[in-house]
CSV table of C-alpha atoms in Angstrom, one decimal:
chain,number,residue,atom,x,y,z
A,86,MET,CA,24.4,29.9,41.0
A,87,ASN,CA,20.8,31.1,40.2
A,88,TRP,CA,22.2,34.5,39.2
A,89,ILE,CA,24.7,32.9,36.8
A,90,THR,CA,22.1,30.5,35.4
A,91,ASN,CA,19.2,33.0,35.1
A,92,TYR,CA,21.1,36.1,34.0
A,93,VAL,CA,24.7,35.7,33.0
A,94,ARG,CA,24.3,32.6,30.7
A,95,PRO,CA,21.3,33.9,28.7
A,96,LYS,CA,23.2,37.2,28.3
A,97,ILE,CA,26.3,35.4,26.9
A,98,ASN,CA,24.2,33.2,24.7
A,99,SER,CA,22.4,36.2,23.2
A,100,MET,CA,25.7,38.0,22.6
A,101,LEU,CA,27.2,35.1,20.8
A,102,GLY,CA,24.0,34.3,18.9
A,103,ARG,CA,23.6,30.8,20.4
A,104,ARG,CA,20.2,29.1,20.1
A,105,GLU,CA,18.8,26.7,22.7
A,106,VAL,CA,18.9,23.2,21.4
A,107,PRO,CA,16.0,20.9,22.4
A,108,GLU,CA,17.1,18.0,24.7
A,109,ASN,CA,15.0,15.3,23.0
A,110,LEU,CA,16.5,15.5,19.5
A,111,TRP,CA,18.5,12.3,20.1
A,112,ILE,CA,17.0,9.2,21.7
A,113,LYS,CA,19.2,6.6,23.5
A,114,CYS,CA,18.5,2.9,23.1
A,115,PRO,CA,18.0,1.3,26.5
A,116,GLU,CA,19.6,-1.9,25.4
A,117,THR,CA,22.6,-0.9,23.4
A,118,GLY,CA,23.1,2.8,24.2
A,119,GLU,CA,22.8,3.7,20.5
A,120,MET,CA,21.8,7.3,19.8
A,121,VAL,CA,19.0,7.7,17.2
A,122,PHE,CA,17.7,10.9,15.7
A,123,HIS,CA,14.1,11.5,16.8
A,124,ARG,CA,12.8,11.8,13.2
A,125,ASP,CA,14.5,8.5,12.2
A,126,LEU,CA,12.9,6.9,15.2
A,127,GLU,CA,9.4,8.2,14.4
A,128,GLU,CA,9.7,7.1,10.8
A,129,ASN,CA,10.6,3.6,12.0
A,130,LYS,CA,7.6,3.4,14.2
A,131,TRP,CA,9.5,4.1,17.4
A,132,VAL,CA,11.6,1.0,16.9
A,133,ILE,CA,15.4,1.3,17.3
A,134,PRO,CA,16.8,0.4,13.7
A,135,GLN,CA,19.9,-1.5,14.8
A,136,SER,CA,18.8,-3.3,18.0
A,137,GLY,CA,15.1,-3.7,17.2
A,138,TYR,CA,14.2,-2.4,20.6
A,139,HIS,CA,10.5,-1.3,20.8
A,140,MET,CA,10.2,2.2,22.4
A,141,LYS,CA,6.9,3.4,23.8
A,142,MET,CA,4.8,4.7,21.0
A,143,PRO,CA,2.4,7.7,21.4
A,144,ALA,CA,-1.3,6.8,21.3
A,145,LYS,CA,-2.2,9.0,18.4
A,146,ALA,CA,0.8,7.9,16.4
A,147,ARG,CA,-0.2,4.3,17.0
A,148,LEU,CA,-3.8,4.8,15.7
A,149,LYS,CA,-2.5,6.7,12.7
A,150,ASP,CA,-0.1,3.9,11.9
A,151,LEU,CA,-2.7,1.2,12.5
A,152,PHE,CA,-5.6,2.4,10.3
A,153,ASP,CA,-5.6,2.4,6.5
A,154,GLY,CA,-4.3,5.8,5.3
A,155,GLY,CA,-4.1,7.1,8.9
A,156,ILE,CA,-7.9,7.8,8.6
A,157,TYR,CA,-10.2,7.0,11.5
A,158,GLU,CA,-13.0,8.5,13.6
A,159,THR,CA,-11.9,9.6,17.0
A,160,LEU,CA,-14.3,8.4,19.6
A,161,PRO,CA,-15.3,11.2,22.1
A,162,GLN,CA,-13.8,11.3,25.6
A,163,PRO,CA,-16.6,10.9,28.2
A,164,LYS,CA,-16.9,13.5,30.9
A,165,VAL,CA,-16.4,12.3,34.5
A,166,ALA,CA,-15.9,13.8,37.9
A,167,GLN,CA,-12.4,15.4,38.3
A,168,ASP,CA,-10.5,14.6,41.5
A,169,PRO,CA,-13.6,13.2,43.5
A,170,LEU,CA,-11.4,12.3,46.5
A,171,LYS,CA,-9.6,15.7,46.6
A,172,PHE,CA,-6.3,13.7,46.6
A,173,ARG,CA,-3.0,15.2,47.3
A,174,ASP,CA,0.5,13.6,47.8
A,175,SER,CA,3.6,15.6,46.9
A,176,LYS,CA,1.3,17.7,44.7
A,177,LYS,CA,-2.4,18.0,44.0
A,178,TYR,CA,-4.0,15.5,41.7
A,179,THR,CA,-5.6,18.3,39.8
A,180,ASP,CA,-2.2,19.7,39.1
A,181,ARG,CA,-1.0,16.3,37.9
A,182,LEU,CA,-4.0,16.1,35.5
A,183,ARG,CA,-3.3,19.6,34.2
A,184,ASP,CA,0.4,18.9,33.7
A,185,SER,CA,-0.3,15.6,31.9
A,186,ARG,CA,-2.9,17.3,29.6
A,187,ALA,CA,-0.4,20.0,28.7
A,188,LYS,CA,2.2,17.4,28.0
A,189,THR,CA,0.2,15.0,25.9
A,190,GLU,CA,-2.6,17.2,24.6
A,191,LEU,CA,-5.1,14.5,25.7
A,192,GLU,CA,-8.0,14.6,28.2
A,193,ASP,CA,-6.9,11.3,29.8
A,194,THR,CA,-4.9,8.2,29.1
A,195,ILE,CA,-7.3,6.5,26.7
A,196,VAL,CA,-7.6,7.3,23.0
A,197,ALA,CA,-10.0,5.3,20.9
A,198,GLY,CA,-10.8,5.3,17.2
A,199,LEU,CA,-13.0,3.5,14.6
A,200,GLY,CA,-11.7,2.8,11.2
A,201,LEU,CA,-10.4,0.2,8.7
A,202,VAL,CA,-7.3,-2.0,9.0
A,203,GLN,CA,-6.6,-3.6,5.6
A,204,GLY,CA,-10.3,-3.5,4.9
A,205,VAL,CA,-11.5,-4.8,8.3
A,206,LYS,CA,-13.6,-2.4,10.3
A,207,LEU,CA,-12.7,-2.3,14.0
A,208,VAL,CA,-12.5,-0.2,17.1
A,209,ALA,CA,-9.0,0.4,18.5
A,210,VAL,CA,-8.3,1.5,22.1
A,211,VAL,CA,-4.9,2.7,23.0
A,212,HIS,CA,-3.3,3.7,26.4
A,213,GLU,CA,-1.1,6.8,26.4
A,214,PHE,CA,1.7,5.9,28.9
A,215,ASN,CA,2.9,9.5,29.1
A,216,PHE,CA,-0.4,10.4,30.8
A,217,ILE,CA,0.3,9.5,34.5
A,218,GLY,CA,1.8,6.2,33.4
A,219,GLY,CA,-1.2,5.1,31.4
A,220,SER,CA,-3.0,4.5,34.7
A,221,LEU,CA,-6.6,3.3,34.9
A,222,GLY,CA,-9.0,5.9,36.4
A,223,MET,CA,-12.7,6.8,36.1
A,224,ALA,CA,-12.2,8.7,32.8
A,225,ALA,CA,-10.1,5.8,31.3
A,226,GLY,CA,-12.6,3.2,32.5
A,227,GLU,CA,-15.6,5.1,31.0
A,228,ALA,CA,-13.8,5.6,27.7
A,229,ILE,CA,-13.0,1.9,27.5
A,230,VAL,CA,-16.6,0.9,28.2
A,231,LYS,CA,-17.9,3.4,25.6
A,232,ALA,CA,-15.5,2.0,23.1
A,233,PHE,CA,-16.8,-1.5,23.7
A,234,GLU,CA,-20.4,-0.2,23.3
A,235,ARG,CA,-19.5,1.4,20.0
A,236,ALA,CA,-17.9,-1.8,18.7
A,237,ILE,CA,-21.1,-3.7,19.6
A,238,ALA,CA,-23.2,-1.0,17.9
A,239,GLU,CA,-21.0,-1.2,14.8
A,240,LYS,CA,-20.9,-5.0,15.0
A,241,CYS,CA,-17.2,-5.0,14.6
A,242,PRO,CA,-14.2,-6.4,16.6
A,243,LEU,CA,-12.3,-4.4,19.2
A,244,VAL,CA,-8.5,-4.3,19.5
A,245,ILE,CA,-6.9,-2.8,22.6
A,246,PHE,CA,-3.2,-1.7,23.2
A,247,PRO,CA,-2.6,-1.6,27.0
A,248,ALA,CA,0.4,0.3,28.3
A,249,SER,CA,-0.1,0.9,32.0
A,250,GLY,CA,1.2,0.8,35.5
A,251,GLY,CA,-2.2,-0.3,36.8
A,252,ALA,CA,-5.0,1.4,38.7
A,253,ARG,CA,-4.7,5.2,39.4
A,254,MET,CA,-4.0,5.5,43.1
A,255,GLN,CA,-5.2,9.1,43.2
A,256,GLU,CA,-8.7,7.8,42.7
A,257,GLY,CA,-8.6,5.0,45.2
A,258,ILE,CA,-11.5,2.6,45.2
A,259,LEU,CA,-13.1,4.5,42.3
A,260,SER,CA,-10.2,3.4,40.1
A,261,LEU,CA,-10.4,-0.2,41.3
A,262,MET,CA,-14.1,-0.2,40.3
A,263,GLN,CA,-13.1,0.2,36.7
A,264,LEU,CA,-11.7,-3.4,36.7
A,265,PRO,CA,-15.1,-5.1,37.0
A,266,ARG,CA,-16.7,-2.4,34.8
A,267,THR,CA,-14.3,-3.1,31.9
A,268,THR,CA,-14.6,-6.9,32.5
A,269,VAL,CA,-18.4,-6.6,32.1
A,270,ALA,CA,-17.8,-4.6,28.8
A,271,VAL,CA,-15.5,-7.4,27.5
A,272,ASN,CA,-18.2,-10.0,28.3
A,273,MET,CA,-20.8,-7.9,26.5
A,274,LEU,CA,-18.7,-7.9,23.3
A,275,LYS,CA,-18.1,-11.7,23.5
A,276,GLU,CA,-21.9,-12.3,24.0
A,277,ALA,CA,-22.4,-10.3,20.8
A,278,GLY,CA,-20.1,-12.8,19.1
A,279,LEU,CA,-17.5,-10.2,18.2
A,280,PRO,CA,-13.7,-10.8,18.5
A,281,TYR,CA,-11.6,-9.1,21.1
A,282,ILE,CA,-7.9,-8.9,20.6
A,283,VAL,CA,-5.3,-7.6,23.1
A,284,VAL,CA,-1.9,-6.3,21.9
A,285,LEU,CA,0.3,-6.2,25.0
A,286,THR,CA,2.8,-3.4,24.9
A,287,ASN,CA,5.5,-2.3,27.3
A,288,PRO,CA,4.6,-2.1,30.1
A,289,THR,CA,1.3,-3.9,31.0
A,290,THR,CA,1.1,-4.3,34.7
A,291,GLY,CA,-1.0,-4.0,37.8
A,292,GLY,CA,-4.8,-3.9,37.7
A,293,VAL,CA,-4.9,-3.5,33.9
A,294,THR,CA,-3.2,-7.0,33.7
A,295,ALA,CA,-5.7,-8.3,36.3
A,296,SER,CA,-8.7,-7.3,34.2
A,297,TYR,CA,-9.3,-6.6,30.5
A,298,ALA,CA,-5.7,-7.0,29.3
A,299,MET,CA,-5.8,-10.7,30.0
A,300,LEU,CA,-9.3,-11.4,28.8
A,301,GLY,CA,-8.8,-11.4,25.0
A,302,ASP,CA,-9.8,-14.1,22.5
A,303,ILE,CA,-6.2,-13.8,21.3
A,304,HIS,CA,-3.2,-12.2,23.0
A,305,ILE,CA,-0.5,-10.6,20.9
A,306,ALA,CA,2.6,-9.0,22.5
A,307,GLU,CA,5.3,-6.7,21.1
A,308,PRO,CA,8.9,-7.9,21.5
A,309,GLY,CA,10.5,-7.3,24.9
A,310,ALA,CA,7.3,-6.0,26.5
A,311,GLU,CA,7.1,-6.2,30.3
A,312,ILE,CA,3.9,-8.0,31.2
A,313,GLY,CA,2.8,-8.9,34.7
A,314,PHE,CA,0.9,-8.0,37.8
A,315,ALA,CA,3.5,-7.3,40.5
A,316,GLY,CA,7.0,-6.0,39.7
A,317,LYS,CA,9.9,-8.4,39.4
A,318,ARG,CA,11.7,-6.8,42.4
A,319,VAL,CA,8.6,-7.2,44.6
A,320,ILE,CA,8.2,-10.8,43.7
A,321,GLU,CA,11.9,-11.5,44.4
A,322,GLN,CA,11.7,-9.9,47.8
A,323,THR,CA,8.5,-11.8,48.6
A,324,LEU,CA,9.7,-15.2,47.5
A,325,ARG,CA,13.3,-14.5,48.5
A,326,GLU,CA,14.4,-16.2,45.2
A,327,LYS,CA,16.1,-15.0,42.1
A,328,LEU,CA,13.7,-15.0,39.2
A,329,PRO,CA,14.7,-16.5,35.7
A,330,GLU,CA,16.4,-14.3,33.1
A,331,GLY,CA,13.8,-12.5,31.0
A,332,PHE,CA,11.0,-13.1,33.5
A,333,GLN,CA,7.8,-11.2,32.7
A,334,THR,CA,8.9,-10.4,29.1
A,335,SER,CA,6.6,-11.2,26.2
A,336,GLU,CA,9.0,-13.9,25.0
A,337,TYR,CA,9.0,-15.6,28.4
A,338,LEU,CA,5.2,-15.5,28.5
A,339,LEU,CA,5.0,-16.9,25.0
A,340,GLU,CA,7.2,-19.8,26.0
A,341,HIS,CA,5.0,-20.5,29.0
A,342,GLY,CA,1.7,-20.2,27.2
A,343,MET,CA,0.5,-16.8,28.5
A,344,VAL,CA,0.4,-15.1,25.1
A,345,ASP,CA,-0.4,-16.5,21.7
A,346,MET,CA,2.2,-14.7,19.6
A,347,VAL,CA,4.9,-12.1,19.7
A,348,VAL,CA,4.7,-9.7,16.7
A,349,LYS,CA,7.0,-6.9,15.6
A,350,ARG,CA,5.3,-3.5,15.5
A,351,HIS,CA,5.8,-3.2,11.7
A,352,ASP,CA,3.9,-6.4,11.2
A,353,LEU,CA,0.9,-5.7,13.5
A,354,PRO,CA,-1.6,-4.2,11.0
A,355,ALA,CA,-1.2,-7.2,8.6
A,356,THR,CA,-1.3,-9.7,11.5
A,357,LEU,CA,-4.4,-8.2,13.1
A,358,ALA,CA,-6.2,-8.0,9.8
A,359,ARG,CA,-5.4,-11.7,9.0
A,360,VAL,CA,-6.4,-12.9,12.4
A,361,LEU,CA,-9.7,-10.9,12.4
A,362,LYS,CA,-10.6,-12.2,8.9
A,363,ILE,CA,-10.2,-15.7,10.3
A,364,LEU,CA,-12.2,-15.0,13.4
A,365,THR,CA,-15.0,-13.3,11.5
A,366,LYS,CA,-14.9,-15.9,8.7
A,367,LYS,CA,-14.4,-13.2,6.1
A,368,PRO,CA,-12.4,-13.9,2.9
A,369,VAL,CA,-9.8,-11.5,1.8
A,370,GLU,CA,-11.9,-10.5,-1.3
A,371,ALA,CA,-14.9,-9.6,0.8
A,372,ALA,CA,-12.8,-7.5,3.1
A,373,LYS,CA,-11.4,-5.6,0.2
A,374,ARG,CA,-14.9,-4.9,-1.2
A,375,GLU,CA,-16.0,-3.7,2.3
A,376,SER,CA,-12.9,-1.4,2.4
A,377,GLY,CA,-14.0,0.2,-0.9
A,378,SER,CA,-17.6,0.7,0.2
A,379,GLN,CA,-17.0,1.9,3.7
A,380,ALA,CA,-13.9,4.1,3.3
A,381,THR,CA,-16.1,7.2,3.0
A,382,ALA,CA,-18.8,6.0,5.3
A,383,LEU,CA,-17.1,6.9,8.6
A,384,PRO,CA,-19.1,9.8,10.0
A,385,VAL,CA,-16.2,11.9,11.3
A,386,ALA,CA,-13.0,10.8,9.7
A,387,ALA,CA,-9.9,12.3,11.3
A,388,ARG,CA,-6.4,12.3,9.9
A,389,ALA,CA,-4.3,12.1,13.1
């Protein structure tokens, strides 16, 4: 079989002039099975046009979509110890990091930026789920803390978009220590009198839910997002009961008072700007003037 796959098939393809077609040109909707061309999906902000299902959105694409004109300053990724526990399961942790970096072109799961959203200056922090499931490790924790410190220094709000399976098991107790560290950073922002908004995306689970993802002044969720600590199957096996339909979805949490609003992805920038103007007691006119005066003031503007 290897001889046929590795030699005969490429030889036939070359003779017939066939080209290899990428496998990810068409994306299947998890709800309806609809096939969507990848460029159409990207242009629609990774939302399936017919069903409205919100697919996972890459971190850099989310920042570009969020900030005015796609312009923002990318905050630097702090340097931390790599693989301090020399962890290995089915493969080395260092190999997993290398593969994820090659796949996502990121140093770790957190991407943060400073910019303007409809005239409101803010720091945005985004989890990249494709980087080891958006898990929280030392590098991610340090990046989140530094983002909070930058927001305090800039005297502006911070908005975070968690998408994570929880703490990174390959870093053991060192990853769990990021829960209290990020919680302290949240409290520092609140002591400075600055708003902190959490936009819960699919999925937000584990230790991330148990820390900074549930400490916002206002909690917004994308439609259909899975939000919880333990998984639905684990809870059912523990309680030996069937859980309600839609359990742990953003709509279920809204109904039970765990989130403040469910907002479609297309409406997020306008919603965030409106909420932040209310929280900062800033009229729309003042925000527009600030937008004009500060649009060129960002030190290292990056068009993602």
